[in-house]
XYZ file of C-alpha atoms in Angstrom:
258
model
C 126.905 99.974 148.149
C 130.364 98.891 149.304
C 132.410 97.177 146.625
C 134.520 94.136 147.417
C 138.212 94.028 146.527
C 137.476 91.749 143.569
C 134.722 94.093 142.351
C 137.077 97.075 142.614
C 139.838 95.387 140.622
C 137.280 94.115 138.112
C 135.890 97.598 137.491
C 139.398 99.049 137.167
C 140.232 96.475 134.479
C 136.875 96.973 132.718
C 137.130 100.757 132.707
C 140.635 100.793 131.219
C 139.822 97.996 128.766
C 137.132 100.313 127.408
C 139.435 103.356 127.423
C 142.127 101.444 125.525
C 140.171 102.003 122.303
C 140.864 105.745 122.307
C 143.488 106.265 125.032
C 146.352 107.308 122.776
C 144.067 109.689 120.873
C 143.381 111.724 124.016
C 145.658 114.709 124.453
C 147.530 114.397 127.729
C 147.638 110.595 127.476
C 149.109 110.067 124.025
C 152.294 112.063 123.386
C 151.458 114.333 120.472
C 154.570 116.308 119.508
C 158.360 116.212 119.363
C 158.288 119.119 121.801
C 156.462 116.969 124.337
C 158.801 114.016 123.743
C 161.763 116.265 124.500
C 160.125 117.503 127.709
C 159.443 113.953 128.973
C 162.976 112.821 128.199
C 164.463 115.800 130.024
C 162.165 115.199 133.009
C 163.071 111.527 133.318
C 166.737 112.374 132.829
C 166.476 114.508 135.966
C 164.307 112.367 138.237
C 165.698 108.917 137.331
C 169.268 109.670 136.249
C 171.433 106.861 134.934
C 171.885 104.638 131.899
C 170.429 101.202 131.094
C 168.312 101.224 134.241
C 165.915 98.389 135.037
C 162.652 100.353 135.183
C 159.123 99.330 136.208
C 156.260 101.333 134.699
C 153.279 100.773 137.022
C 149.880 101.069 135.351
C 151.622 101.381 132.009
C 148.436 101.491 129.921
C 149.248 101.484 126.207
C 152.970 101.748 126.944
C 153.406 105.386 125.992
C 155.838 106.123 128.846
C 157.338 102.608 128.827
C 158.340 102.939 125.190
C 159.680 106.453 125.669
C 161.892 105.165 128.496
C 162.969 102.187 126.381
C 163.882 104.667 123.660
C 166.165 106.359 126.199
C 168.042 103.072 126.555
C 166.414 101.654 129.691
C 165.167 98.092 130.203
C 161.462 98.507 130.932
C 158.764 96.276 132.386
C 155.199 97.569 132.175
C 152.342 96.202 134.280
C 148.630 96.915 134.103
C 145.336 95.268 135.070
C 143.876 95.901 131.615
C 144.726 93.224 129.058
C 143.497 95.404 126.217
C 145.822 98.210 127.282
C 148.713 95.742 127.382
C 147.805 94.364 123.958
C 148.093 97.863 122.521
C 151.414 98.410 124.295
C 152.822 95.170 122.888
C 151.567 96.062 119.406
C 153.257 99.471 119.560
C 156.517 97.895 120.754
C 156.385 95.400 117.873
C 155.789 98.193 115.357
C 158.767 100.134 116.720
C 160.991 97.058 116.472
C 159.850 96.413 112.889
C 160.727 100.022 112.067
C 164.302 99.315 113.180
C 164.207 100.813 116.683
C 165.781 98.882 119.558
C 163.033 98.326 122.143
C 163.827 96.621 125.434
C 160.304 96.593 126.875
C 157.993 93.831 128.048
C 154.409 94.014 129.283
C 152.455 91.831 131.699
C 149.320 91.746 133.824
C 150.012 93.090 137.301
C 148.260 94.861 140.168
C 149.624 98.361 140.781
C 148.965 98.017 144.508
C 150.911 94.764 144.752
C 153.561 94.502 142.016
C 154.377 90.814 141.387
C 158.138 91.127 141.849
C 160.738 90.271 144.455
C 162.089 92.920 146.807
C 164.747 95.123 145.268
C 164.018 94.217 141.652
C 164.216 97.657 140.006
C 166.560 100.626 139.757
C 163.591 102.937 139.192
C 159.808 102.820 139.252
C 157.629 105.331 137.442
C 153.879 105.730 137.338
C 151.772 108.229 135.376
C 148.096 108.992 136.055
C 147.734 105.923 138.301
C 147.852 106.818 141.999
C 144.517 108.664 141.866
C 142.818 105.499 140.519
C 143.837 103.276 143.438
C 141.673 102.364 146.448
C 144.742 101.857 148.677
C 147.335 104.436 147.594
C 149.516 104.199 150.702
C 149.796 100.431 150.268
C 150.754 101.011 146.644
C 153.558 103.468 147.444
C 154.870 101.154 150.145
C 154.805 98.257 147.675
C 156.659 100.307 145.061
C 159.365 101.131 147.583
C 159.684 97.424 148.394
C 160.301 96.590 144.743
C 163.087 99.193 144.455
C 166.757 98.470 144.958
C 168.542 100.427 147.692
C 169.244 103.852 146.236
C 166.547 103.384 143.598
C 164.106 106.137 142.654
C 160.310 106.287 142.578
C 158.727 108.900 140.299
C 154.984 109.607 140.533
C 153.373 111.772 137.847
C 149.799 112.720 138.622
C 147.470 115.630 139.055
C 144.493 117.217 140.750
C 141.997 116.739 137.930
C 138.961 118.413 139.453
C 139.329 121.170 142.025
C 135.551 121.378 142.461
C 135.322 124.992 141.294
C 132.465 126.342 139.187
C 134.949 127.317 136.465
C 136.261 123.742 136.244
C 132.754 122.288 136.066
C 131.725 124.709 133.306
C 134.906 124.168 131.297
C 134.447 120.398 131.481
C 130.776 120.534 130.467
C 131.528 122.707 127.441
C 134.554 120.655 126.418
C 132.716 117.348 126.738
C 129.781 118.706 124.727
C 132.072 119.873 121.916
C 133.839 116.501 121.831
C 130.461 114.771 121.632
C 129.359 117.020 118.753
C 132.604 116.866 116.752
C 133.685 113.272 117.421
C 130.405 111.596 118.393
C 132.358 110.451 121.442
C 130.694 110.502 124.859
C 133.799 110.626 127.028
C 131.708 110.344 130.196
C 131.657 106.622 129.369
C 135.350 106.559 130.262
C 134.467 107.348 133.881
C 134.165 105.038 136.858
C 130.751 104.222 138.302
C 129.450 106.342 141.203
C 130.013 103.351 143.520
C 133.615 103.109 142.401
C 134.214 106.839 142.781
C 132.849 106.632 146.323
C 135.393 103.897 147.050
C 138.424 105.819 145.799
C 140.044 108.307 148.193
C 141.246 110.454 145.281
C 138.577 110.077 142.606
C 139.037 113.746 141.573
C 142.809 113.534 141.525
C 145.514 113.756 144.148
C 147.633 116.710 145.248
C 151.423 116.729 145.178
C 151.445 117.364 148.943
C 149.457 114.188 149.538
C 151.817 112.163 147.337
C 154.753 113.501 149.353
C 153.020 112.350 152.538
C 152.576 108.852 151.103
C 156.255 108.746 150.192
C 157.333 109.995 153.606
C 155.207 107.380 155.375
C 156.693 104.689 153.114
C 160.176 105.766 154.252
C 161.455 107.295 151.019
C 164.029 110.072 151.335
C 165.276 113.075 149.343
C 161.725 113.725 148.168
C 161.352 116.403 145.519
C 158.550 117.916 143.460
C 158.476 119.355 139.938
C 155.555 121.466 138.795
C 154.622 120.409 135.253
C 152.790 123.582 134.248
C 155.207 123.994 131.323
C 154.256 120.519 130.070
C 150.563 121.443 130.284
C 151.258 124.470 128.060
C 153.167 122.332 125.542
C 150.278 119.876 125.387
C 147.714 122.674 125.033
C 149.588 124.091 122.028
C 149.066 120.838 120.158
C 145.413 120.113 120.951
C 142.165 121.323 119.361
C 139.995 123.832 121.200
C 137.454 121.205 122.295
C 140.157 119.614 124.470
C 142.018 122.778 125.350
C 139.009 124.449 126.985
C 139.007 122.096 129.977
C 142.708 121.220 130.043
C 143.799 123.119 133.155
C 145.232 120.975 135.952
C 147.610 121.107 138.881
C 150.065 118.662 137.277
C 153.336 117.510 138.840
C 156.031 114.896 139.345
C 156.995 113.802 142.866
C 160.066 111.643 143.285
C 162.011 110.064 146.126
C 164.848 107.650 146.862
C 164.844 104.358 148.748
């Protein structure tokens, strides 16, 4: 069955609305240690250098990266199709402000493939774990470039989540079973439908080389790649075995300049 554009966007919103309940609890989504915070701050300091930048976080989810960037002194706008994700992001921002932290972050509904902003609105655009979820990734990258100011930077953080190997399949089955036993949490319910997966060009994740190609076709320049294997190891050190067993990905940041 071929899904319409409205059906695709509806399932994306529904899937992430459901995931919002536990998203920050999942290792690799929620930031779990000071060591990981330090890594993210150093990474963003390299790929989007500058102070008090106007930053767009595309597919911001619960605002984990948005709020980290705001904590670095940037002015951040986060967009997402999931209202429940955005509600959690706004709640976390409010809690930070009440705790005395300056937080310059706002959150709003927005389509990652067509950001609702004028051309040249942002100094930097970042996106984490989003490109693989999109039915039209080239359109998305082109749209992100459009929303950047001249000289602005796009940073895409993503991964190849399933390489199709027997080892990966076995690790995932064992890990999911242990999570079900220990937490009574069937994480397969966080997945897209088979129809949706058939619609997505990168339902198992996207390679860094492919992201570079999207950026090149969009006309970005000075494209670079950082392997985030060290971040994977930091995250693994702070997660229980039931998560650690399947947590092996080709994880990276690709960045380029308008």
